[in-house]
Coordinates of C-alpha atoms and ligand atoms in Angstrom, one line a residue:
M1 CA 18.3 8.9 -10.0
S2 CA 15.2 9.0 -7.9
L3 CA 13.0 7.4 -5.4
H4 CA 12.2 3.9 -6.6
R5 CA 10.5 1.9 -4.0
L6 CA 8.2 1.8 -1.0
R7 CA 10.6 -0.2 1.2
S8 CA 8.8 -0.9 4.5
I9 CA 6.4 0.3 7.1
T10 CA 6.1 0.1 10.9
I11 CA 2.7 0.1 12.5
G12 CA 1.9 0.5 16.2
V13 CA -1.0 -1.5 17.6
P14 CA -2.7 -2.4 20.9
G15 CA -3.0 -6.2 21.2
A16 CA 0.1 -6.9 19.1
D17 CA 0.0 -10.7 19.5
A18 CA -3.4 -10.9 17.8
V19 CA -2.3 -8.5 15.0
R20 CA 0.8 -10.6 14.4
A21 CA -1.3 -13.7 14.1
F22 CA -3.5 -11.9 11.5
Y23 CA -0.6 -11.0 9.3
R24 CA 0.8 -14.5 9.5
D25 CA -2.6 -15.7 8.3
F26 CA -2.6 -13.0 5.6
G27 CA 0.4 -14.7 4.0
L28 CA 3.3 -12.6 5.4
V29 CA 6.2 -14.6 6.9
E30 CA 7.2 -13.6 10.5
T31 CA 11.0 -14.0 10.5
R32 CA 11.5 -12.5 13.9
P33 CA 8.8 -11.5 16.5
G34 CA 6.9 -8.6 14.9
C35 CA 8.9 -8.6 11.6
F36 CA 7.3 -9.8 8.4
E37 CA 8.5 -10.5 4.9
T38 CA 6.8 -10.6 1.6
L39 CA 7.8 -13.1 -1.2
D40 CA 9.7 -10.5 -3.2
G41 CA 10.1 -7.4 -1.0
G42 CA 12.1 -8.7 2.0
E43 CA 11.2 -7.4 5.4
Q44 CA 8.3 -4.9 4.7
L45 CA 6.2 -4.8 7.9
R46 CA 7.0 -4.3 11.5
V47 CA 4.3 -4.6 14.2
E48 CA 5.1 -2.9 17.5
P49 CA 3.0 -2.6 20.6
A50 CA 1.4 0.9 21.0
A51 CA -1.4 2.6 23.0
R52 CA -3.4 3.1 19.8
R53 CA -3.2 2.0 16.2
N54 CA -1.2 4.2 13.9
L55 CA 1.5 4.3 11.2
L56 CA 4.8 4.9 13.0
A57 CA 7.4 4.7 10.2
L58 CA 7.8 4.5 6.5
A59 CA 10.9 3.7 4.5
V60 CA 11.6 4.5 0.8
G61 CA 14.4 3.2 -1.4
V62 CA 16.4 5.7 -3.5
D63 CA 19.1 5.3 -6.1
D64 CA 22.0 7.2 -4.8
A65 CA 23.4 9.8 -2.4
D66 CA 22.4 12.6 -4.7
D67 CA 18.7 11.7 -4.0
L68 CA 19.4 12.1 -0.3
A69 CA 21.1 15.4 -0.8
R70 CA 18.2 16.7 -3.0
A71 CA 15.6 15.6 -0.4
G72 CA 17.6 17.2 2.4
A73 CA 17.8 20.5 0.6
S74 CA 14.1 20.5 -0.3
L75 CA 13.1 19.7 3.3
A76 CA 15.4 22.5 4.5
R77 CA 13.5 24.9 2.2
L78 CA 10.3 23.8 3.9
G79 CA 11.9 24.4 7.3
I80 CA 12.1 20.7 8.2
A81 CA 15.2 19.3 9.8
A82 CA 16.6 16.0 8.6
E83 CA 19.3 13.7 9.9
R84 CA 21.8 12.5 7.3
S85 CA 24.2 9.6 7.1
E86 CA 26.1 8.3 4.1
R87 CA 23.3 6.1 2.9
T88 CA 20.2 7.4 4.7
L89 CA 18.2 10.5 5.4
R90 CA 15.7 10.6 8.3
A91 CA 13.0 13.1 9.1
S92 CA 9.6 13.2 10.7
E93 CA 6.5 14.2 8.8
P94 CA 5.5 17.3 10.8
V95 CA 1.7 16.8 11.0
T96 CA 1.3 13.0 11.6
G97 CA 4.7 12.5 13.2
V98 CA 5.4 9.5 11.0
R99 CA 9.1 8.7 10.9
I100 CA 10.5 8.7 7.4
E101 CA 13.7 7.1 6.2
L102 CA 15.1 7.4 2.6
A103 CA 17.8 4.8 2.1
V104 CA 20.1 4.1 -0.9
E105 CA 19.4 0.5 -2.0
P106 CA 19.1 -1.5 -5.2
R107 CA 15.9 -1.5 -7.2
L108 CA 13.5 -4.4 -6.7
V109 CA 13.3 -6.8 -9.6
Q110 CA 10.4 -9.1 -9.4
K111 CA 10.2 -12.5 -11.2
P112 CA 7.3 -12.3 -13.6
S113 CA 4.3 -14.4 -12.5
T114 CA 3.0 -17.0 -15.0
P115 CA -0.1 -15.6 -16.7
L116 CA -3.3 -17.7 -16.5
E117 CA -4.3 -19.4 -19.7
A118 CA -7.8 -17.8 -19.7
N119 CA -10.4 -18.5 -22.4
A120 CA -12.6 -15.6 -23.7
P121 CA -14.9 -15.1 -26.7
G122 CA -12.9 -15.5 -29.8
R123 CA -9.7 -16.2 -27.9
T124 CA -9.1 -19.8 -26.7
L125 CA -5.9 -20.1 -24.7
R126 CA -6.7 -23.3 -22.8
T127 CA -8.2 -26.5 -24.4
D128 CA -8.7 -30.0 -23.0
A129 CA -7.5 -28.9 -19.6
R130 CA -9.0 -27.5 -16.4
S131 CA -8.0 -24.0 -15.3
R132 CA -5.2 -24.1 -12.7
A133 CA -7.2 -21.3 -11.0
A134 CA -9.9 -23.9 -10.2
L135 CA -7.6 -26.5 -8.7
A136 CA -6.6 -26.8 -5.1
C137 CA -3.4 -24.9 -4.2
D138 CA -1.6 -23.4 -1.3
A139 CA -3.0 -20.0 -0.2
P140 CA -1.4 -17.3 -2.4
R141 CA 1.0 -15.0 -0.6
P142 CA 1.7 -11.2 -1.1
R143 CA 4.5 -10.5 -3.5
R144 CA 5.3 -7.1 -2.0
L145 CA 4.0 -4.1 -0.1
G146 CA 2.1 -1.8 -2.6
H147 CA 0.8 1.3 -0.8
V148 CA -0.2 2.9 2.4
V149 CA -3.2 5.3 3.1
I150 CA -3.1 7.6 6.1
G151 CA -5.3 10.3 7.5
S152 CA -3.8 13.7 8.4
T153 CA -5.3 16.7 10.3
D154 CA -3.6 18.9 7.7
A155 CA -3.5 16.8 4.5
A156 CA -2.2 19.7 2.4
A157 CA 0.9 20.1 4.6
S158 CA 1.5 16.4 4.8
R159 CA 1.4 16.2 1.0
R160 CA 3.8 19.1 0.7
F161 CA 6.2 17.2 2.9
F162 CA 6.1 14.1 0.6
V163 CA 5.9 15.9 -2.7
E164 CA 8.0 19.1 -2.3
G165 CA 10.2 17.7 0.4
L166 CA 10.9 14.1 -0.5
G167 CA 10.2 14.1 -4.2
F168 CA 7.0 11.9 -4.4
R169 CA 5.1 12.4 -7.6
T170 CA 1.4 13.1 -7.9
S171 CA -0.5 10.5 -10.1
D172 CA -4.2 11.6 -9.6
V173 CA -6.2 14.0 -7.4
V174 CA -9.7 13.5 -6.2
P175 CA -10.9 16.9 -4.8
A176 CA -14.3 15.5 -3.7
I177 CA -12.6 13.4 -1.0
G178 CA -9.6 15.6 -0.6
A179 CA -7.3 12.9 -1.7
A180 CA -4.1 12.8 -3.8
F181 CA -2.5 9.6 -5.0
L182 CA 1.3 9.9 -4.7
R183 CA 4.0 7.5 -5.8
C184 CA 7.7 6.9 -5.1
S185 CA 8.0 4.2 -7.8
T186 CA 6.3 3.4 -11.1
D187 CA 3.2 2.2 -9.1
H188 CA 0.2 4.4 -9.7
H189 CA 0.3 5.1 -5.9
N190 CA 2.4 4.1 -3.0
L191 CA 0.9 6.7 -0.6
L192 CA -2.5 8.4 -0.2
I193 CA -3.1 11.1 2.4
Q194 CA -6.7 12.0 3.2
P195 CA -8.0 14.7 5.5
A196 CA -9.0 13.2 8.9
P197 CA -9.8 14.5 12.4
V198 CA -6.7 12.6 13.6
G199 CA -3.6 11.1 12.1
F200 CA -4.2 7.4 11.6
L201 CA -3.5 4.4 9.3
H202 CA -6.4 3.8 7.0
H203 CA -5.0 0.8 5.1
T204 CA -2.0 -1.0 3.8
A205 CA -2.1 -2.8 0.4
W206 CA -0.2 -5.9 -0.7
E207 CA 0.4 -6.9 -4.3
M208 CA -0.8 -10.3 -5.4
D209 CA -0.1 -12.2 -8.6
D210 CA -3.6 -11.7 -10.1
L211 CA -7.3 -11.6 -9.6
D212 CA -7.5 -15.2 -8.6
A213 CA -4.8 -14.7 -6.0
V214 CA -6.7 -11.8 -4.5
G215 CA -9.9 -13.8 -4.4
R216 CA -8.4 -17.0 -3.1
A217 CA -6.4 -15.4 -0.3
A218 CA -9.2 -13.1 0.8
A219 CA -11.8 -15.8 0.7
A220 CA -9.6 -18.0 2.9
M221 CA -9.1 -15.2 5.4
V222 CA -12.9 -14.6 5.6
A223 CA -13.7 -18.3 5.8
A224 CA -11.5 -18.5 8.8
E225 CA -13.0 -15.4 10.5
P226 CA -16.0 -13.8 8.8
A227 CA -15.6 -10.6 10.8
R228 CA -12.4 -9.8 8.9
H229 CA -14.3 -8.9 5.8
V230 CA -14.5 -5.2 5.0
W231 CA -15.0 -4.6 1.2
G232 CA -14.5 -6.6 -1.9
L233 CA -14.2 -8.1 -4.4
G234 CA -14.0 -5.1 -6.8
R235 CA -11.9 -3.0 -9.1
H236 CA -10.9 0.5 -8.2
G237 CA -11.5 3.4 -10.6
I238 CA -8.4 5.4 -9.7
G239 CA -5.4 3.1 -10.0
S240 CA -7.5 0.4 -11.7
N241 CA -6.5 -2.4 -9.3
Y242 CA -8.6 -5.3 -8.1
F243 CA -9.2 -5.1 -4.4
W244 CA -10.5 -6.9 -1.4
Y245 CA -10.1 -5.3 2.0
L246 CA -9.9 -7.1 5.4
R247 CA -9.6 -5.7 8.9
D248 CA -6.9 -6.6 11.3
P249 CA -7.7 -7.0 15.0
A250 CA -6.5 -3.5 15.8
G251 CA -8.8 -1.9 13.2
N252 CA -6.3 -1.3 10.3
F253 CA -7.6 -2.3 6.9
A254 CA -5.3 -4.6 4.9
E255 CA -5.9 -4.8 1.1
Y256 CA -5.0 -7.6 -1.3
M257 CA -4.6 -6.0 -4.7
A258 CA -3.6 -6.8 -8.2
D259 CA -3.2 -5.2 -11.6
L260 CA -2.5 -1.6 -10.5
D261 CA -1.7 1.0 -13.2
V262 CA 2.0 1.6 -13.8
I263 CA 3.4 5.0 -14.7
A264 CA 6.6 4.5 -16.6
D265 CA 6.5 7.7 -18.6
E266 CA 5.7 10.8 -16.7
E267 CA 4.8 12.7 -19.9
A268 CA 2.4 10.0 -21.2
W269 CA 0.4 9.8 -18.0
K270 CA -2.3 12.4 -17.5
V271 CA -2.8 13.6 -14.0
A272 CA -6.6 14.0 -13.6
A273 CA -8.7 15.9 -11.1
S274 CA -11.6 14.0 -12.6
T275 CA -11.7 11.1 -15.0
D276 CA -14.4 8.8 -16.2
A277 CA -13.3 6.4 -13.5
H278 CA -15.3 6.4 -10.3
P279 CA -12.7 7.2 -7.7
L280 CA -13.7 4.4 -5.4
A281 CA -14.8 1.5 -7.6
A282 CA -15.4 0.7 -11.3
W283 CA -17.4 -2.2 -9.9
G284 CA -17.8 -4.0 -6.7
P285 CA -20.2 -4.3 -3.7
P286 CA -21.5 -1.0 -2.3
V287 CA -18.9 1.0 -0.3
P288 CA -19.4 0.0 3.4
A289 CA -20.5 2.8 5.8
G290 CA -17.3 2.5 7.8
F291 CA -14.8 2.4 4.9
L292 CA -13.8 6.0 4.3
A293 CA -14.2 7.0 8.0
P294 CA -13.5 3.8 10.0
E295 CA -15.8 3.3 13.1
D296 CA -13.1 3.9 15.6
I297 CA -11.9 7.2 14.1
M298 CA -13.8 9.5 16.6
A299 CA -12.5 7.5 19.5
L300 CA -9.0 7.8 18.1
A301 CA -9.4 11.5 17.7
R302 CA -10.6 11.8 21.4
G303 CA -7.5 9.9 22.4
Ligands
FE2_1 FE1 -5.7 0.8 -1.5

């Protein structure tokens, strides 16, 4: 009876061929030109040629037609028009222009990954055997799309669209950077909107099995092209997930992540404007200068 899933995104980029090659290396499977699948999530990324890099569209899975009706009525109260069919509702986010589609579809059920037999003081899970994490294996692949972070010239209005209009929930807020972590599933966040001088795509994040999968996949990407490295390896404070960020050839950041907080019980989770957690990283390398405000952002704002 609600939103349950970040289904897919479409990004626009200049130099689409190089960007497509990046996401093939990243571990997504290009099933048709510019259309990419994850292991569990089906087709979750489209790459389209565009004059400048940006998020063009975002699709969310909902349980039933009542969810569409509710979102349509809420958008109408905000004065935002939506286009309705039996199984979809389409609208444009008024500030960034991102096209949004809510679609009735089944919930995603993921096959559990096999936990690593890890040894620790007082807890021996593996004896007389090498860790499988140390053995050679194929490059790990993303299980599914996790979240998207965008900049908006009116972040408050953009958030109102997603929260009051579509029914996204707020998981945490960080007033210092003007950020709110929003979800359309049990993930701690599927969408973050930050204030920016121009609407742009900050990063996409892709769920991996575990810390080793994050490290192994990102290390392989960086070994192939060192300039891809942005920030990692670390663990975020808000959301708790392990992260390693890379840069695609158009300038969008792409994050491998694992072990994100899950919010199953709305009442049990405490939305916090400030927690003991550092908003950016519990640990990790220093935040790079061009992370929060990417180097091309003023050029994007100038058009
Ligand atoms: Fe992220």
